[in-house]
C-alpha atoms as a printed R data frame, in Angstrom:
    type eleno elety resid chain resno        x       y       z
1   ATOM     1    CA   MET     A     1 -296.622 -12.741 122.178
2   ATOM     2    CA   LYS     A     2 -297.222 -10.700 118.525
3   ATOM     3    CA   GLU     A     3 -300.035  -8.374 117.844
4   ATOM     4    CA   SER     A     4 -299.497  -8.914 114.549
5   ATOM     5    CA   THR     A     5 -300.483 -13.114 115.305
6   ATOM     6    CA   GLY     A     6 -303.570 -11.588 118.078
7   ATOM     7    CA   TYR     A     7 -300.829 -12.064 120.874
8   ATOM     8    CA   VAL     A     8 -301.785 -16.266 121.013
9   ATOM     9    CA   ALA     A     9 -299.204 -17.246 123.948
10  ATOM    10    CA   THR     A    10 -296.622 -19.984 123.564
11  ATOM    11    CA   VAL     A    11 -295.373 -21.243 126.601
12  ATOM    12    CA   MET     A    12 -292.181 -23.082 126.186
13  ATOM    13    CA   VAL     A    13 -290.847 -25.728 128.947
14  ATOM    14    CA   CYS     A    14 -286.929 -27.433 128.465
15  ATOM    15    CA   GLY     A    15 -285.083 -30.041 130.599
16  ATOM    16    CA   GLY     A    16 -285.459 -31.813 133.290
17  ATOM    17    CA   THR     A    17 -284.174 -35.473 134.036
18  ATOM    18    CA   HIS     A    18 -285.146 -39.141 132.953
19  ATOM    19    CA   ASN     A    19 -285.811 -41.019 136.395
20  ATOM    20    CA   SER     A    20 -284.722 -44.435 134.839
21  ATOM    21    CA   SER     A    21 -281.129 -42.712 134.647
22  ATOM    22    CA   ARG     A    22 -280.854 -39.575 136.741
23  ATOM    23    CA   LEU     A    23 -279.274 -38.025 133.222
24  ATOM    24    CA   ALA     A    24 -280.324 -34.535 132.368
25  ATOM    25    CA   SER     A    25 -283.006 -34.482 129.265
26  ATOM    26    CA   PRO     A    26 -282.139 -32.324 126.355
27  ATOM    27    CA   THR     A    27 -285.755 -32.261 125.375
28  ATOM    28    CA   CYS     A    28 -288.019 -29.316 124.742
29  ATOM    29    CA   ILE     A    29 -291.964 -28.736 124.447
30  ATOM    30    CA   SER     A    30 -293.898 -25.573 123.823
31  ATOM    31    CA   LEU     A    31 -297.890 -25.382 124.230
32  ATOM    32    CA   GLN     A    32 -300.535 -22.640 122.752
33  ATOM    33    CA   ALA     A    33 -303.017 -22.642 125.555
34  ATOM    34    CA   ASP     A    34 -305.257 -19.989 124.480
35  ATOM    35    CA   VAL     A    35 -305.830 -22.263 120.913
36  ATOM    36    CA   ALA     A    36 -308.599 -24.584 120.892
37  ATOM    37    CA   GLY     A    37 -307.819 -27.988 120.952
38  ATOM    38    CA   ALA     A    38 -303.960 -27.189 122.211
39  ATOM    39    CA   SER     A    39 -301.724 -30.060 123.171
40  ATOM    40    CA   TRP     A    40 -297.693 -30.027 123.262
41  ATOM    41    CA   VAL     A    41 -295.797 -29.891 120.298
42  ATOM    42    CA   GLN     A    42 -291.991 -31.360 120.535
43  ATOM    43    CA   LEU     A    43 -289.155 -28.725 119.590
44  ATOM    44    CA   SER     A    44 -285.718 -29.445 118.500
45  ATOM    45    CA   ASP     A    45 -283.576 -30.953 121.457
46  ATOM    46    CA   MET     A    46 -281.341 -28.466 123.049
47  ATOM    47    CA   PRO     A    47 -277.323 -28.654 122.381
48  ATOM    48    CA   HIS     A    48 -276.528 -30.499 125.939
49  ATOM    49    CA   GLY     A    49 -279.226 -32.069 128.254
50  ATOM    50    CA   ARG     A    50 -279.556 -29.729 131.028
51  ATOM    51    CA   LEU     A    51 -281.408 -30.518 134.601
52  ATOM    52    CA   MET     A    52 -282.392 -27.005 136.595
53  ATOM    53    CA   PRO     A    53 -281.547 -24.259 133.542
54  ATOM    54    CA   ASP     A    54 -282.059 -21.260 133.257
55  ATOM    55    CA   SER     A    55 -283.272 -18.929 130.597
56  ATOM    56    CA   ALA     A    56 -284.202 -15.210 129.125
57  ATOM    57    CA   ILE     A    57 -285.932 -14.151 126.866
58  ATOM    58    CA   LEU     A    58 -284.056 -11.701 124.847
59  ATOM    59    CA   PRO     A    59 -285.119  -8.205 123.125
60  ATOM    60    CA   ASP     A    60 -285.042  -9.962 119.599
61  ATOM    61    CA   GLY     A    61 -287.180 -12.542 121.085
62  ATOM    62    CA   THR     A    62 -284.479 -15.679 120.896
63  ATOM    63    CA   VAL     A    63 -284.017 -17.450 124.319
64  ATOM    64    CA   LEU     A    64 -280.841 -17.564 126.201
65  ATOM    65    CA   MET     A    65 -280.265 -20.864 128.072
66  ATOM    66    CA   SER     A    66 -277.550 -21.581 130.591
67  ATOM    67    CA   ASN     A    67 -276.582 -22.877 133.964
68  ATOM    68    CA   GLY     A    68 -277.708 -26.394 135.338
69  ATOM    69    CA   ILE     A    69 -276.420 -29.894 135.536
70  ATOM    70    CA   GLY     A    70 -276.545 -32.814 133.259
71  ATOM    71    CA   TRP     A    71 -277.224 -35.479 136.462
72  ATOM    72    CA   GLY     A    72 -279.405 -35.905 139.650
73  ATOM    73    CA   GLN     A    73 -282.292 -34.158 140.401
74  ATOM    74    CA   ALA     A    74 -283.898 -30.640 141.667
75  ATOM    75    CA   GLY     A    75 -283.318 -30.117 145.004
76  ATOM    76    CA   GLY     A    76 -281.363 -30.930 148.401
77  ATOM    77    CA   ASN     A    77 -280.394 -28.766 150.958
78  ATOM    78    CA   ALA     A    78 -277.240 -25.719 150.776
79  ATOM    79    CA   GLY     A    79 -273.847 -28.250 149.673
80  ATOM    80    CA   ASP     A    80 -276.130 -31.098 149.134
81  ATOM    81    CA   CYS     A    81 -274.168 -32.426 146.383
82  ATOM    82    CA   GLU     A    82 -274.530 -35.855 145.897
83  ATOM    83    CA   PHE     A    83 -278.097 -34.723 144.415
84  ATOM    84    CA   GLY     A    84 -276.471 -33.121 141.483
85  ATOM    85    CA   ALA     A    85 -273.596 -33.092 139.416
86  ATOM    86    CA   ALA     A    86 -271.773 -32.482 136.046
87  ATOM    87    CA   PRO     A    87 -272.547 -28.719 135.685
88  ATOM    88    CA   LEU     A    88 -273.339 -27.212 132.525
89  ATOM    89    CA   PHE     A    89 -270.942 -24.559 131.090
90  ATOM    90    CA   SER     A    90 -272.082 -23.900 127.896
91  ATOM    91    CA   THR     A    91 -274.668 -21.208 126.768
92  ATOM    92    CA   ASP     A    92 -277.075 -21.735 124.264
93  ATOM    93    CA   LEU     A    93 -279.520 -19.913 121.530
94  ATOM    94    CA   TYR     A    94 -282.460 -20.591 120.845
95  ATOM    95    CA   ASN     A    95 -284.581 -19.619 117.573
96  ATOM    96    CA   PRO     A    96 -287.786 -19.590 117.595
97  ATOM    97    CA   ALA     A    97 -288.415 -18.845 114.036
98  ATOM    98    CA   THR     A    98 -286.069 -21.586 113.002
99  ATOM    99    CA   ASP     A    99 -286.773 -23.960 115.717
100 ATOM   100    CA   SER     A   100 -283.208 -24.191 115.973
101 ATOM   101    CA   TRP     A   101 -280.062 -24.021 118.916
102 ATOM   102    CA   THR     A   102 -276.662 -22.485 118.394
103 ATOM   103    CA   THR     A   103 -273.698 -22.819 121.455
104 ATOM   104    CA   VAL     A   104 -272.761 -19.379 121.832
105 ATOM   105    CA   GLY     A   105 -270.656 -19.018 124.307
106 ATOM   106    CA   GLN     A   106 -268.976 -21.134 127.453
107 ATOM   107    CA   SER     A   107 -269.455 -19.369 131.417
108 ATOM   108    CA   VAL     A   108 -266.802 -20.147 134.001
109 ATOM   109    CA   VAL     A   109 -269.181 -20.579 137.038
110 ATOM   110    CA   ALA     A   110 -270.755 -23.980 137.853
111 ATOM   111    CA   ARG     A   111 -274.817 -22.840 138.517
112 ATOM   112    CA   MET     A   112 -275.842 -25.424 139.997
113 ATOM   113    CA   TYR     A   113 -278.850 -25.666 142.293
114 ATOM   114    CA   HIS     A   114 -280.714 -22.069 143.544
115 ATOM   115    CA   SER     A   115 -279.201 -20.349 140.230
116 ATOM   116    CA   GLY     A   116 -280.385 -17.703 138.093
117 ATOM   117    CA   MET     A   117 -280.641 -15.705 134.756
118 ATOM   118    CA   ILE     A   118 -281.637 -11.943 134.633
119 ATOM   119    CA   LEU     A   119 -281.854  -9.471 131.524
120 ATOM   120    CA   MET     A   120 -280.590  -6.363 132.051
121 ATOM   121    CA   ASP     A   121 -282.041  -2.701 130.884
122 ATOM   122    CA   ASP     A   122 -278.520  -2.647 128.388
123 ATOM   123    CA   ALA     A   123 -279.742  -5.789 126.499
124 ATOM   124    CA   THR     A   124 -277.002  -7.725 127.928
125 ATOM   125    CA   VAL     A   125 -277.545 -10.817 130.164
126 ATOM   126    CA   ILE     A   126 -276.047 -11.825 133.917
127 ATOM   127    CA   THR     A   127 -275.992 -15.077 135.428
128 ATOM   128    CA   THR     A   128 -275.784 -15.507 139.578
129 ATOM   129    CA   GLY     A   129 -276.037 -17.872 142.495
130 ATOM   130    CA   SER     A   130 -275.461 -21.186 142.977
131 ATOM   131    CA   GLU     A   131 -276.016 -23.186 146.121
132 ATOM   132    CA   MET     A   132 -273.431 -26.415 145.078
133 ATOM   133    CA   ALA     A   133 -270.331 -24.493 144.978
134 ATOM   134    CA   ASN     A   134 -268.729 -26.813 147.066
135 ATOM   135    CA   TYR     A   135 -269.047 -29.469 144.505
136 ATOM   136    CA   LEU     A   136 -265.571 -30.421 144.129
137 ATOM   137    CA   ASP     A   137 -265.444 -31.755 147.657
138 ATOM   138    CA   PHE     A   138 -267.670 -34.215 146.797
139 ATOM   139    CA   TRP     A   139 -267.220 -34.803 143.103
140 ATOM   140    CA   GLY     A   140 -263.657 -34.354 142.934
141 ATOM   141    CA   THR     A   141 -263.787 -33.413 138.919
142 ATOM   142    CA   PRO     A   142 -266.483 -31.369 137.063
143 ATOM   143    CA   THR     A   143 -267.413 -34.605 134.904
144 ATOM   144    CA   ALA     A   144 -268.143 -36.727 137.645
145 ATOM   145    CA   MET     A   145 -271.525 -38.041 138.343
146 ATOM   146    CA   GLY     A   146 -272.960 -40.521 140.380
147 ATOM   147    CA   PRO     A   147 -274.709 -44.413 139.374
148 ATOM   148    CA   LEU     A   148 -277.334 -44.321 136.725
149 ATOM   149    CA   THR     A   149 -280.312 -45.380 139.237
150 ATOM   150    CA   GLU     A   150 -279.589 -44.432 142.668
151 ATOM   151    CA   PHE     A   151 -277.869 -41.078 144.320
152 ATOM   152    CA   ALA     A   152 -274.880 -40.746 145.762
153 ATOM   153    CA   ASN     A   153 -273.301 -41.906 149.029
154 ATOM   154    CA   VAL     A   154 -272.252 -38.995 150.981
155 ATOM   155    CA   ASN     A   155 -269.262 -41.803 152.474
156 ATOM   156    CA   ASN     A   156 -268.105 -41.969 148.513
157 ATOM   157    CA   SER     A   157 -267.071 -38.675 148.207
158 ATOM   158    CA   ALA     A   158 -263.746 -36.979 147.452
159 ATOM   159    CA   ARG     A   159 -263.769 -35.252 150.844
160 ATOM   160    CA   PRO     A   160 -265.460 -37.517 152.984
161 ATOM   161    CA   ALA     A   161 -264.583 -34.977 156.136
162 ATOM   162    CA   CYS     A   162 -266.231 -32.240 154.437
163 ATOM   163    CA   PHE     A   163 -269.493 -34.017 154.970
164 ATOM   164    CA   PRO     A   164 -272.252 -33.907 156.471
165 ATOM   165    CA   THR     A   165 -272.316 -30.410 154.920
166 ATOM   166    CA   VAL     A   166 -274.168 -28.200 157.198
167 ATOM   167    CA   GLU     A   167 -271.335 -29.454 160.302
168 ATOM   168    CA   THR     A   168 -267.978 -29.980 158.366
169 ATOM   169    CA   ALA     A   169 -268.266 -27.891 155.461
170 ATOM   170    CA   CYS     A   170 -265.016 -27.450 153.933
171 ATOM   171    CA   THR     A   171 -265.738 -24.865 150.814
172 ATOM   172    CA   SER     A   172 -268.834 -21.959 151.312
173 ATOM   173    CA   PRO     A   173 -271.749 -24.151 149.138
174 ATOM   174    CA   TYR     A   174 -272.905 -20.542 148.285
175 ATOM   175    CA   GLU     A   175 -271.987 -19.079 145.165
176 ATOM   176    CA   MET     A   176 -270.995 -15.372 145.469
177 ATOM   177    CA   ARG     A   177 -269.829 -14.760 141.519
178 ATOM   178    CA   ILE     A   178 -271.989 -12.890 139.446
179 ATOM   179    CA   GLU     A   179 -271.134 -13.841 135.194
180 ATOM   180    CA   HIS     A   180 -271.984 -11.390 132.747
181 ATOM   181    CA   TYR     A   181 -272.599 -12.319 129.340
182 ATOM   182    CA   THR     A   182 -272.668  -9.680 126.247
183 ATOM   183    CA   PRO     A   183 -275.352 -11.088 123.224
184 ATOM   184    CA   ALA     A   184 -273.516 -11.348 119.680
185 ATOM   185    CA   TYR     A   185 -276.229  -7.968 118.506
186 ATOM   186    CA   LEU     A   186 -273.727  -5.989 120.903
187 ATOM   187    CA   LEU     A   187 -270.070  -7.287 119.407
188 ATOM   188    CA   ASN     A   188 -268.810  -4.768 117.610
189 ATOM   189    CA   ASN     A   189 -269.608  -1.736 119.076
190 ATOM   190    CA   PRO     A   190 -272.966  -1.479 116.991
191 ATOM   191    CA   LYS     A   191 -274.898   1.529 116.325
192 ATOM   192    CA   ARG     A   192 -278.190   1.582 118.488
193 ATOM   193    CA   PRO     A   193 -281.423   2.998 118.862
194 ATOM   194    CA   VAL     A   194 -281.338   5.820 121.347
195 ATOM   195    CA   ILE     A   195 -284.439   6.180 123.203
196 ATOM   196    CA   THR     A   196 -284.763  10.219 124.350
197 ATOM   197    CA   SER     A   197 -288.160   9.806 125.850
198 ATOM   198    CA   LEU     A   198 -291.623   7.968 125.773
199 ATOM   199    CA   SER     A   199 -295.236  10.331 125.633
200 ATOM   200    CA   THR     A   200 -296.302   9.350 129.718
201 ATOM   201    CA   SER     A   201 -294.856  12.392 132.107
202 ATOM   202    CA   THR     A   202 -295.317   9.310 134.936
203 ATOM   203    CA   GLY     A   203 -293.636   6.565 133.408
204 ATOM   204    CA   LYS     A   204 -297.235   4.339 132.967
205 ATOM   205    CA   TRP     A   205 -298.906   3.643 129.822
206 ATOM   206    CA   THR     A   206 -302.411   1.972 130.194
207 ATOM   207    CA   TRP     A   207 -303.514  -0.538 128.470
208 ATOM   208    CA   ASN     A   208 -304.951   0.071 124.434
209 ATOM   209    CA   SER     A   209 -303.443   3.465 124.837
210 ATOM   210    CA   THR     A   210 -301.753   4.532 121.582
211 ATOM   211    CA   VAL     A   211 -297.966   5.788 122.628
212 ATOM   212    CA   GLY     A   212 -295.129   7.217 121.004
213 ATOM   213    CA   VAL     A   213 -291.446   7.175 122.046
214 ATOM   214    CA   SER     A   214 -288.854   9.587 120.877
215 ATOM   215    CA   LEU     A   215 -285.839   9.076 119.712
216 ATOM   216    CA   ASP     A   216 -282.394  10.556 119.537
217 ATOM   217    CA   ALA     A   217 -281.774  11.391 115.096
218 ATOM   218    CA   SER     A   218 -278.083  10.333 115.772
219 ATOM   219    CA   GLY     A   219 -278.829   6.340 116.693
220 ATOM   220    CA   ALA     A   220 -280.025   3.696 114.495
221 ATOM   221    CA   SER     A   221 -282.940   3.324 112.497
222 ATOM   222    CA   PRO     A   222 -286.157   1.784 114.255
223 ATOM   223    CA   SER     A   223 -287.798  -1.292 113.316
224 ATOM   224    CA   ARG     A   224 -289.630  -2.975 116.225
225 ATOM   225    CA   VAL     A   225 -290.211  -2.247 119.792
226 ATOM   226    CA   THR     A   226 -290.247  -5.036 121.703
227 ATOM   227    CA   LEU     A   227 -291.720  -5.177 125.783
228 ATOM   228    CA   LEU     A   228 -290.428  -7.374 128.577
229 ATOM   229    CA   ARG     A   229 -292.215  -8.136 131.929
230 ATOM   230    CA   TYR     A   230 -289.492  -7.044 134.799
231 ATOM   231    CA   THR     A   231 -288.350 -11.594 135.888
232 ATOM   232    CA   THR     A   232 -289.254 -13.151 138.602
233 ATOM   233    CA   THR     A   233 -287.534 -16.653 139.089
234 ATOM   234    CA   THR     A   234 -287.094 -19.309 141.495
235 ATOM   235    CA   HIS     A   235 -285.756 -23.057 141.477
236 ATOM   236    CA   SER     A   236 -285.506 -22.327 137.505
237 ATOM   237    CA   THR     A   237 -288.838 -22.038 136.647
238 ATOM   238    CA   ASN     A   238 -290.143 -18.480 135.538
239 ATOM   239    CA   THR     A   239 -293.203 -17.702 135.096
240 ATOM   240    CA   ASP     A   240 -292.938 -13.774 135.208
241 ATOM   241    CA   GLN     A   241 -290.596 -13.872 131.779
242 ATOM   242    CA   ARG     A   242 -293.279 -12.625 128.654
243 ATOM   243    CA   LEU     A   243 -292.059 -10.769 125.464
244 ATOM   244    CA   LEU     A   244 -294.569  -8.732 123.846
245 ATOM   245    CA   GLU     A   245 -294.312  -7.373 120.201
246 ATOM   246    CA   PRO     A   246 -296.970  -4.432 119.351
247 ATOM   247    CA   VAL     A   247 -296.965  -3.567 115.958
248 ATOM   248    CA   VAL     A   248 -294.921  -0.510 114.452
249 ATOM   249    CA   LEU     A   249 -297.717   2.184 113.339
250 ATOM   250    CA   PHE     A   250 -295.394   4.950 112.654
251 ATOM   251    CA   SER     A   251 -291.731   5.391 112.445
252 ATOM   252    CA   ASN     A   252 -289.215   7.631 110.957
253 ATOM   253    CA   ALA     A   253 -285.240   8.150 112.525
254 ATOM   254    CA   THR     A   254 -286.719  10.041 115.760
255 ATOM   255    CA   TYR     A   255 -290.217   8.685 116.571
256 ATOM   256    CA   VAL     A   256 -292.072   5.489 117.257
257 ATOM   257    CA   VAL     A   257 -295.752   5.028 117.532
258 ATOM   258    CA   PHE     A   258 -297.675   2.126 118.492
259 ATOM   259    CA   ARG     A   259 -300.481   0.460 120.439
260 ATOM   260    CA   VAL     A   260 -300.186  -0.717 124.710
261 ATOM   261    CA   PRO     A   261 -301.916  -4.402 124.659
262 ATOM   262    CA   PRO     A   262 -305.218  -4.091 125.599
263 ATOM   263    CA   SER     A   263 -305.399  -5.856 128.460
264 ATOM   264    CA   GLY     A   264 -303.710  -7.639 131.944
265 ATOM   265    CA   ASN     A   265 -304.844 -10.624 130.177
266 ATOM   266    CA   ILE     A   266 -302.136  -9.949 127.409
267 ATOM   267    CA   ALA     A   267 -300.090  -7.716 129.686
268 ATOM   268    CA   PRO     A   268 -299.820  -8.287 133.426
269 ATOM   269    CA   PRO     A   269 -299.918  -4.921 135.348
270 ATOM   270    CA   GLY     A   270 -296.311  -4.164 136.411
271 ATOM   271    CA   ASN     A   271 -293.017  -2.998 134.992
272 ATOM   272    CA   TYR     A   272 -291.459  -3.531 131.853
273 ATOM   273    CA   HIS     A   273 -287.952  -2.606 129.581
274 ATOM   274    CA   LEU     A   274 -289.470  -1.226 126.363
275 ATOM   275    CA   PHE     A   275 -286.751  -2.149 123.608
276 ATOM   276    CA   VAL     A   276 -286.800  -0.914 120.090
277 ATOM   277    CA   LEU     A   277 -284.847  -2.280 117.795
278 ATOM   278    CA   SER     A   278 -282.813  -1.194 114.755
279 ATOM   279    CA   THR     A   279 -283.338  -2.664 110.952
280 ATOM   280    CA   ASP     A   280 -280.240  -4.612 111.943
281 ATOM   281    CA   GLY     A   281 -281.922  -6.686 115.122
282 ATOM   282    CA   VAL     A   282 -279.699  -4.258 117.348
283 ATOM   283    CA   PRO     A   283 -282.059  -3.671 120.378
284 ATOM   284    CA   SER     A   284 -281.692  -0.096 122.315
285 ATOM   285    CA   VAL     A   285 -281.007   0.461 126.199
286 ATOM   286    CA   ALA     A   286 -284.073  -0.081 127.683
287 ATOM   287    CA   LYS     A   287 -286.327   2.421 129.354
288 ATOM   288    CA   PRO     A   288 -288.639   1.276 132.470
289 ATOM   289    CA   VAL     A   289 -292.484   1.776 131.504
290 ATOM   290    CA   LEU     A   290 -295.457   0.490 134.217
291 ATOM   291    CA   LEU     A   291 -298.439  -0.777 132.054
292 ATOM   292    CA   GLY     A   292 -302.144  -1.307 133.352
293 ATOM   293    CA   ALA     A   293 -305.291   0.147 133.895
294 ATOM   294    CA   GLY     A   294 -306.590   3.520 133.254
295 ATOM   295    CA   SER     A   295 -307.817   6.300 131.093
296 ATOM   296    CA   VAL     A   296 -306.953   5.151 127.184
297 ATOM   297    CA   THR     A   297 -304.546   7.695 125.291
298 ATOM   298    CA   ALA     A   298 -303.863   8.493 122.128
299 ATOM   299    CA   VAL     A   299 -301.276  10.408 120.221
300 ATOM   300    CA   VAL     A   300 -301.472  11.949 117.291
301 ATOM   301    CA   VAL     A   301 -300.807   9.086 114.598
302 ATOM   302    CA   PRO     A   302 -298.580  11.089 111.076
303 ATOM   303    CA   THR     A   303 -299.783  10.066 108.140
304 ATOM   304    CA   THR     A   304 -296.332   9.105 106.424
305 ATOM   305    CA   SER     A   305 -294.409   6.351 107.482
306 ATOM   306    CA   SER     A   306 -291.044   4.293 106.502
307 ATOM   307    CA   GLY     A   307 -290.322   0.525 106.383
308 ATOM   308    CA   SER     A   308 -288.371  -1.562 108.275
309 ATOM   309    CA   ASN     A   309 -285.730  -5.004 108.181
310 ATOM   310    CA   ARG     A   310 -284.919  -7.569 110.112
311 ATOM   311    CA   GLY     A   311 -281.679  -9.203 111.503
312 ATOM   312    CA   ARG     A   312 -280.136 -11.436 113.595
313 ATOM   313    CA   ALA     A   313 -277.028 -12.533 114.998
314 ATOM   314    CA   VAL     A   314 -275.923 -15.143 116.816
315 ATOM   315    CA   GLY     A   315 -272.339 -15.842 119.251
316 ATOM   316    CA   GLY     A   316 -271.433 -13.834 122.561
317 ATOM   317    CA   ALA     A   317 -269.211 -13.194 124.710
318 ATOM   318    CA   PHE     A   318 -269.224 -14.602 128.832
319 ATOM   319    CA   VAL     A   319 -267.262 -11.763 131.542
320 ATOM   320    CA   ALA     A   320 -266.987 -12.901 135.031
321 ATOM   321    CA   PHE     A   321 -266.866 -11.411 137.939
322 ATOM   322    CA   ALA     A   322 -264.977 -11.349 141.114
323 ATOM   323    CA   MET     A   323 -268.019 -12.597 143.220
324 ATOM   324    CA   THR     A   324 -286.939 -27.084 134.376
325 ATOM   325    CA   PHE     A   325 -287.383 -23.486 133.535
326 ATOM   326    CA   MET     A   326 -291.290 -22.290 131.847
327 ATOM   327    CA   MET     A   327 -291.503 -19.123 129.744
328 ATOM   328    CA   VAL     A   328 -294.071 -17.093 127.695
329 ATOM   329    CA   LEU     A   329 -292.488 -15.766 124.208
330 ATOM   330    CA   LEU     A   330 -293.392 -15.245 121.128
């Protein structure tokens, strides 16, 4: 949601399954619900059909998509692998400016039912969870899947002695490992803006206030500011993801001024990541800020300003550690 376009919200929904075949769908649709006469718009298909995908809006406004499966349904108790198969290991990046997808990485861990994806304050992403870590006990291989019209029979599993899961699990269904993804904008050690302080002594900004962000002069020059609401996700549905991009009223090498969104309708009260992006599209490490009601305040907006550019890269890197989504964007 951008101040420059009136903070019009775009809701994006991707993935799911075809009832007729149980194969995962690659389709994506979007809706601007606040626009009079709004209707769903067909977007470009994902490179891979995904059931139970997870996503993260990145500080530059692109959307990272990972996790999920290629066949089955979203549901079942822990370890009930007959309901889901063919985990997706590819990671894809959506650019809403061009309505295009790019495959940007490969994960190692199968993330099936009850997985998650979280944007970190350093602008990287972690993937977590899954309660079908025993899927190979049932399917035998990562690419196996069931019949196209009904669910697989538990008696036909690769290791029948391992089922039913609750009583006789051979492998714990609970995935404890975490994977860490570094987006392309952080590869090759780029220069980043460095936030030193915010124009608040309490960590809170009130709606419609004009605020300032101080930067270290040794960091990259600022171009954009984005606020990303802390995420809340379950069952591949993330109703709290929200990117807000206020208009920059002033910027130079050491200071940025902008106006906080005007109300809780635009920016629901709560905690947000504040990112400052460079002219090359590289985000800072975020500062936490609480948005909410209160007296409107205003810093002085300097009378001279500097220009800004934009840049964006694709690609990225996954690191593995031992151990139907929805969002609001643009």
